PDB file of C-alpha atoms in Angstrom:
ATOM      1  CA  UNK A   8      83.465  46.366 138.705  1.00  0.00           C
ATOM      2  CA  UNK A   9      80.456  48.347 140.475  1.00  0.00           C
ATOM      3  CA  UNK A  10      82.916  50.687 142.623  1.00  0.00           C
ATOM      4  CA  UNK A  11      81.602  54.044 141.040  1.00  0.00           C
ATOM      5  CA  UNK A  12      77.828  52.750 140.296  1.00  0.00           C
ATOM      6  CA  UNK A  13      75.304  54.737 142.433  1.00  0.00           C
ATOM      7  CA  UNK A  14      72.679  52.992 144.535  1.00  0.00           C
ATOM      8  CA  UNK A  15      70.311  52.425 141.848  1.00  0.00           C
ATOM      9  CA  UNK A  16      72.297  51.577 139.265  1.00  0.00           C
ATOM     10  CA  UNK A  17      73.634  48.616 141.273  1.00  0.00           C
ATOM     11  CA  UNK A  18      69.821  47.898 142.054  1.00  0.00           C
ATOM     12  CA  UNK A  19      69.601  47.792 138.033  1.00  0.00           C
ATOM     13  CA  UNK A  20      72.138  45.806 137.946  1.00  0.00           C
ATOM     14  CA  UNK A  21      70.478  43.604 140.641  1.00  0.00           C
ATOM     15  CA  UNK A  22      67.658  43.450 138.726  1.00  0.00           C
ATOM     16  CA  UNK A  23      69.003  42.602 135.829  1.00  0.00           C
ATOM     17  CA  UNK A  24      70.108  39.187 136.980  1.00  0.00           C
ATOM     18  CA  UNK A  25      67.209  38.055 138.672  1.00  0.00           C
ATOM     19  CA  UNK A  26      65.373  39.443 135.423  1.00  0.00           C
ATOM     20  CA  UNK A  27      68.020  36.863 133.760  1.00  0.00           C
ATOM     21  CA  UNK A  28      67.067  33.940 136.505  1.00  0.00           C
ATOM     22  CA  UNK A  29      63.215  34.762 135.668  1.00  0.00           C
ATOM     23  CA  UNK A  30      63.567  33.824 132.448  1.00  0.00           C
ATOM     24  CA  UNK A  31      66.099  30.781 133.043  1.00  0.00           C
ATOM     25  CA  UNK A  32      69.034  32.809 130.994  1.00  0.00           C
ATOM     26  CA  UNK A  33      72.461  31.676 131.913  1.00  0.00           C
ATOM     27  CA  UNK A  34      73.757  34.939 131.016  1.00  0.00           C
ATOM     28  CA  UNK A  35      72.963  39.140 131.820  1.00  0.00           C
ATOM     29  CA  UNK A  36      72.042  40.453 128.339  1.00  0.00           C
ATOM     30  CA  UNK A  37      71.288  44.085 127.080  1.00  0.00           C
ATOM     31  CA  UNK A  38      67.651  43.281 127.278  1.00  0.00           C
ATOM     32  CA  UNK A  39      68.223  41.911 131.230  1.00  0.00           C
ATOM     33  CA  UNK A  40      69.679  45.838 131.890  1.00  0.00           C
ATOM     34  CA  UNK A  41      66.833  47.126 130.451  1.00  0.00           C
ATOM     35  CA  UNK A  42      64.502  45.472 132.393  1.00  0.00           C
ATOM     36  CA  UNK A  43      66.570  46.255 135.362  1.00  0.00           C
ATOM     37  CA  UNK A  44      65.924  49.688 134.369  1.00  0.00           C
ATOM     38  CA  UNK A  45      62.354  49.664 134.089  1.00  0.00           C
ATOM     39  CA  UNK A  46      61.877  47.990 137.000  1.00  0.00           C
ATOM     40  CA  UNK A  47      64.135  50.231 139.152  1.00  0.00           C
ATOM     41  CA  UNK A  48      61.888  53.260 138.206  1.00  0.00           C
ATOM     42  CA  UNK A  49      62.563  55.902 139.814  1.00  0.00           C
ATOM     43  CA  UNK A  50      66.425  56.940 138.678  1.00  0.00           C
ATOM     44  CA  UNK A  51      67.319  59.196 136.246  1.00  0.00           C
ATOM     45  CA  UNK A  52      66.791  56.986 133.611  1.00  0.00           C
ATOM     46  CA  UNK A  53      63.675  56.301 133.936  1.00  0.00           C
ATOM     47  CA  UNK A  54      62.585  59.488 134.828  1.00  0.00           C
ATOM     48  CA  UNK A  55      63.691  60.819 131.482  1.00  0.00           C
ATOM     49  CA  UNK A  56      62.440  58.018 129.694  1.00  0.00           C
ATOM     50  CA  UNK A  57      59.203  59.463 131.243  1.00  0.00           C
ATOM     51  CA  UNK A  58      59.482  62.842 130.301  1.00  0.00           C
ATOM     52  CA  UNK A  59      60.115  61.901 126.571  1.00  0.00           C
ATOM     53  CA  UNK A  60      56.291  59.688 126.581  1.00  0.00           C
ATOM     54  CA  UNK A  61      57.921  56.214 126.446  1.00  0.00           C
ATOM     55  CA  UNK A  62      55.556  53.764 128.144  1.00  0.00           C
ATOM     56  CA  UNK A  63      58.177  51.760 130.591  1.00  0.00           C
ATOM     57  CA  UNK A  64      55.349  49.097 130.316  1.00  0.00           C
ATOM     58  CA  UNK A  65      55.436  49.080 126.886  1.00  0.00           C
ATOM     59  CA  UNK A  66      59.358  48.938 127.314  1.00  0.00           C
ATOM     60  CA  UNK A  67      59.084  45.569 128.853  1.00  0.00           C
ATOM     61  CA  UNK A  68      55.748  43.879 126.680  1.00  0.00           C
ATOM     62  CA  UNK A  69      58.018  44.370 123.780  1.00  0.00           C
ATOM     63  CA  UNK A  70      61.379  42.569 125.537  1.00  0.00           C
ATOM     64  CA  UNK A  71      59.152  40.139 126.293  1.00  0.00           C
ATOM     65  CA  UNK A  72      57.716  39.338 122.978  1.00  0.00           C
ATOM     66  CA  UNK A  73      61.383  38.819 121.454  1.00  0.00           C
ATOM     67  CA  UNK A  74      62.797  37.379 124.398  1.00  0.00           C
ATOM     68  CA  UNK A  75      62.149  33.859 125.264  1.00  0.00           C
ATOM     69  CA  UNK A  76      62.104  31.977 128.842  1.00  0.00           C
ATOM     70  CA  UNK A  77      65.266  28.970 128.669  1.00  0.00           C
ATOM     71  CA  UNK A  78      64.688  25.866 129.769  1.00  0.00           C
ATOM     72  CA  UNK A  79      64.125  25.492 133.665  1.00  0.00           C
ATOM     73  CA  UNK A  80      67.381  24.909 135.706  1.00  0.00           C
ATOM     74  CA  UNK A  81      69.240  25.897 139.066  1.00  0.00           C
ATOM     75  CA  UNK A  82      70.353  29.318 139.269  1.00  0.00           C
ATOM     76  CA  UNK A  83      73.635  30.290 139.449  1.00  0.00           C
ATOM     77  CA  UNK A  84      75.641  31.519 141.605  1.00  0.00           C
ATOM     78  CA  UNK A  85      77.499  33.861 139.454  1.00  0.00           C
ATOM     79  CA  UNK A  86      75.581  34.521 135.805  1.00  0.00           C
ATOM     80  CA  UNK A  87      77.981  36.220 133.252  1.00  0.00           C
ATOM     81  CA  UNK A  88      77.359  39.202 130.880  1.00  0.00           C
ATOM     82  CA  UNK A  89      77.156  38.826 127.474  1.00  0.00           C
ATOM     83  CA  UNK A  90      79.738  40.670 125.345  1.00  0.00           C
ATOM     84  CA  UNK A  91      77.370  43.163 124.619  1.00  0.00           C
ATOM     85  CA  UNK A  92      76.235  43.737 128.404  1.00  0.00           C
ATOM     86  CA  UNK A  93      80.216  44.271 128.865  1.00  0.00           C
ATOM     87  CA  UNK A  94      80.454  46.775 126.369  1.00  0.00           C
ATOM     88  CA  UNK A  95      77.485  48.487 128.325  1.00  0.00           C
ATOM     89  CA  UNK A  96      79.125  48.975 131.394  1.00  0.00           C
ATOM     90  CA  UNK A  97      81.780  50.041 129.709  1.00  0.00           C
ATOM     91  CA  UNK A  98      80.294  52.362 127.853  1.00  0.00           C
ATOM     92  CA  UNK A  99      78.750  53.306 130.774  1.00  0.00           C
ATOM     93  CA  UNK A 100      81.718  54.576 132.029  1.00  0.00           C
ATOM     94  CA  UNK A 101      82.471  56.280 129.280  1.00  0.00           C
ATOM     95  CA  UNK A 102      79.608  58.248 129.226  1.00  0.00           C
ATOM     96  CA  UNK A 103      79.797  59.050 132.644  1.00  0.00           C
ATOM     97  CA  UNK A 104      83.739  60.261 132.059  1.00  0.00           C
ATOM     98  CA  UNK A 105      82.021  62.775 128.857  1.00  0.00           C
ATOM     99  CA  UNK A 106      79.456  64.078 131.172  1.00  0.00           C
ATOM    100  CA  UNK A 107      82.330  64.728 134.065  1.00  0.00           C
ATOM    101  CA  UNK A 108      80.590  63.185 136.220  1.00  0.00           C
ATOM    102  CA  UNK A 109      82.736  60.595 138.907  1.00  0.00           C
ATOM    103  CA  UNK A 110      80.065  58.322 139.184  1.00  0.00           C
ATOM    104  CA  UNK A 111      78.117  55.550 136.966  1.00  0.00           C
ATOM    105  CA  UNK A 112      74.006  56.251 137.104  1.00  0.00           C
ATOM    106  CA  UNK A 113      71.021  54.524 135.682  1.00  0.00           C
ATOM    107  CA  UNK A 114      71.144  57.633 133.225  1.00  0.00           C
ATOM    108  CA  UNK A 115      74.884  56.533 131.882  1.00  0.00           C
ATOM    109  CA  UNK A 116      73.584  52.975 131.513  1.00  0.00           C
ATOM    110  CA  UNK A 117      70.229  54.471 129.368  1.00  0.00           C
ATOM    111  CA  UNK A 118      72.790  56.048 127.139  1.00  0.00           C
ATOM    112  CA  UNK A 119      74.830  52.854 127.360  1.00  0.00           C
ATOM    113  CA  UNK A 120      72.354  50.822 126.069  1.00  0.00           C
ATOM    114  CA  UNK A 121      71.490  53.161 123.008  1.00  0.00           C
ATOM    115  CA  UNK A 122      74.835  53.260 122.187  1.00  0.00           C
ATOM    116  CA  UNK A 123      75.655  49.775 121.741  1.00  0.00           C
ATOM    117  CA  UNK A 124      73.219  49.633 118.824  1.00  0.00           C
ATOM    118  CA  UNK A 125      73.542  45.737 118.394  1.00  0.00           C
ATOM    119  CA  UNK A 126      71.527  44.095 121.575  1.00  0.00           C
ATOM    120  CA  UNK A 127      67.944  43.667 122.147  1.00  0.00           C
ATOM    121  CA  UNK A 128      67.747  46.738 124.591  1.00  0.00           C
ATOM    122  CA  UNK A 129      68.997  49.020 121.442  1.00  0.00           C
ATOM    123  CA  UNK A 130      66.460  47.136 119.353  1.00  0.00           C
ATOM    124  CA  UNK A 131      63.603  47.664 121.645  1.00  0.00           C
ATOM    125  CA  UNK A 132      64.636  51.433 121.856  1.00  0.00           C
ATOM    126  CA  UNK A 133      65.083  52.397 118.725  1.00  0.00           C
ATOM    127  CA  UNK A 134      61.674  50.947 117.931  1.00  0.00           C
ATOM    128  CA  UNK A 135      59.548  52.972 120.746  1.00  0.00           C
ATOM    129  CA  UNK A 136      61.415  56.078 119.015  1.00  0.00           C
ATOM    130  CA  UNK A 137      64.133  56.984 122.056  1.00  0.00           C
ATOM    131  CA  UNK A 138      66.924  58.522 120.088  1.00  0.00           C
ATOM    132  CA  UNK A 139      70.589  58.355 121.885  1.00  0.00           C
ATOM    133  CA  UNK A 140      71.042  62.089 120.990  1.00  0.00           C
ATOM    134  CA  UNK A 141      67.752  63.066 122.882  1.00  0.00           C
ATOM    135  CA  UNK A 142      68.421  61.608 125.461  1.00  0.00           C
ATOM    136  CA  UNK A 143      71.800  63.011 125.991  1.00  0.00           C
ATOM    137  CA  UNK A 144      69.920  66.433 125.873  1.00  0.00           C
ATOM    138  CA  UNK A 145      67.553  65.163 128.371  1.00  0.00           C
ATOM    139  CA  UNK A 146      70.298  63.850 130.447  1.00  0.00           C
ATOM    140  CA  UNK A 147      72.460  67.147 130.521  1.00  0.00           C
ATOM    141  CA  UNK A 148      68.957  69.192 131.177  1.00  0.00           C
TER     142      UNK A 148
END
């Protein structure tokens, strides 16, 4: 599923579940990627987040305030995505086949997330002002 992700967006993705196991979530959300995201830091994603004044901090205060911890149990072994984290990563992809590029970065899952519209990360964006069309510019730039 991760063949074509670069190095740090299969950290992200890494994130992302143990972001899931920190708050007991049986599942990989939209709002687990995010956090992946922010906590990754340093890919492309990030980085343009940055350059368009969005406070990754802030990013994750506000996840945080909508997102609740589940009640304490083992972790799993293998935690599923959500539909919406599916349509992510495939989105993903898709952005990554628009751009021509061969490979899936944290950058393609940023526009991924925007995209989708209906999950928690989308919510969370859309909020803090990140417009999908800016950062495609920022993206291409």
């Amino acid at each position: 599923m991760f063949d074509r992700f670069t190095e740090r967006a299969r950290k992200v993705m890494g994130f992302a579940r143990r972001e899931a196991q920190r708050f007991h979530h049986e599942y990989i959300g939209t709002e687990h990627i995010l956090l992946g995201l922010i906590q990754e830091g340093q890919g492309v994603a990030a980085n343009v987040l940055k350059s368009m004044n969005i406070d990754l901090d802030k990013i994750r205060r506000e996840i945080e305030k909508i997102v609740k911890a589940g009640p304490a149990h083992e972790p799993s072994v293998q935690i599923p995505f959500t539909p919406r984290a599916k349509k992510v990563v495939e989105l993903a992809l898709e952005e990554a086949s628009n751009l021509g590029h061969n490979y899936i970065g944290t950058e393609h899952l940023l526009l991924a997330l925007l995209r989708e519209q209906e999950g928690i990360a989308a919510h969370v964006l859309l909020a803090l002002g990140v417009k999908l069309d800016e950062v495609r510019e920022e993206v291409i730039e």
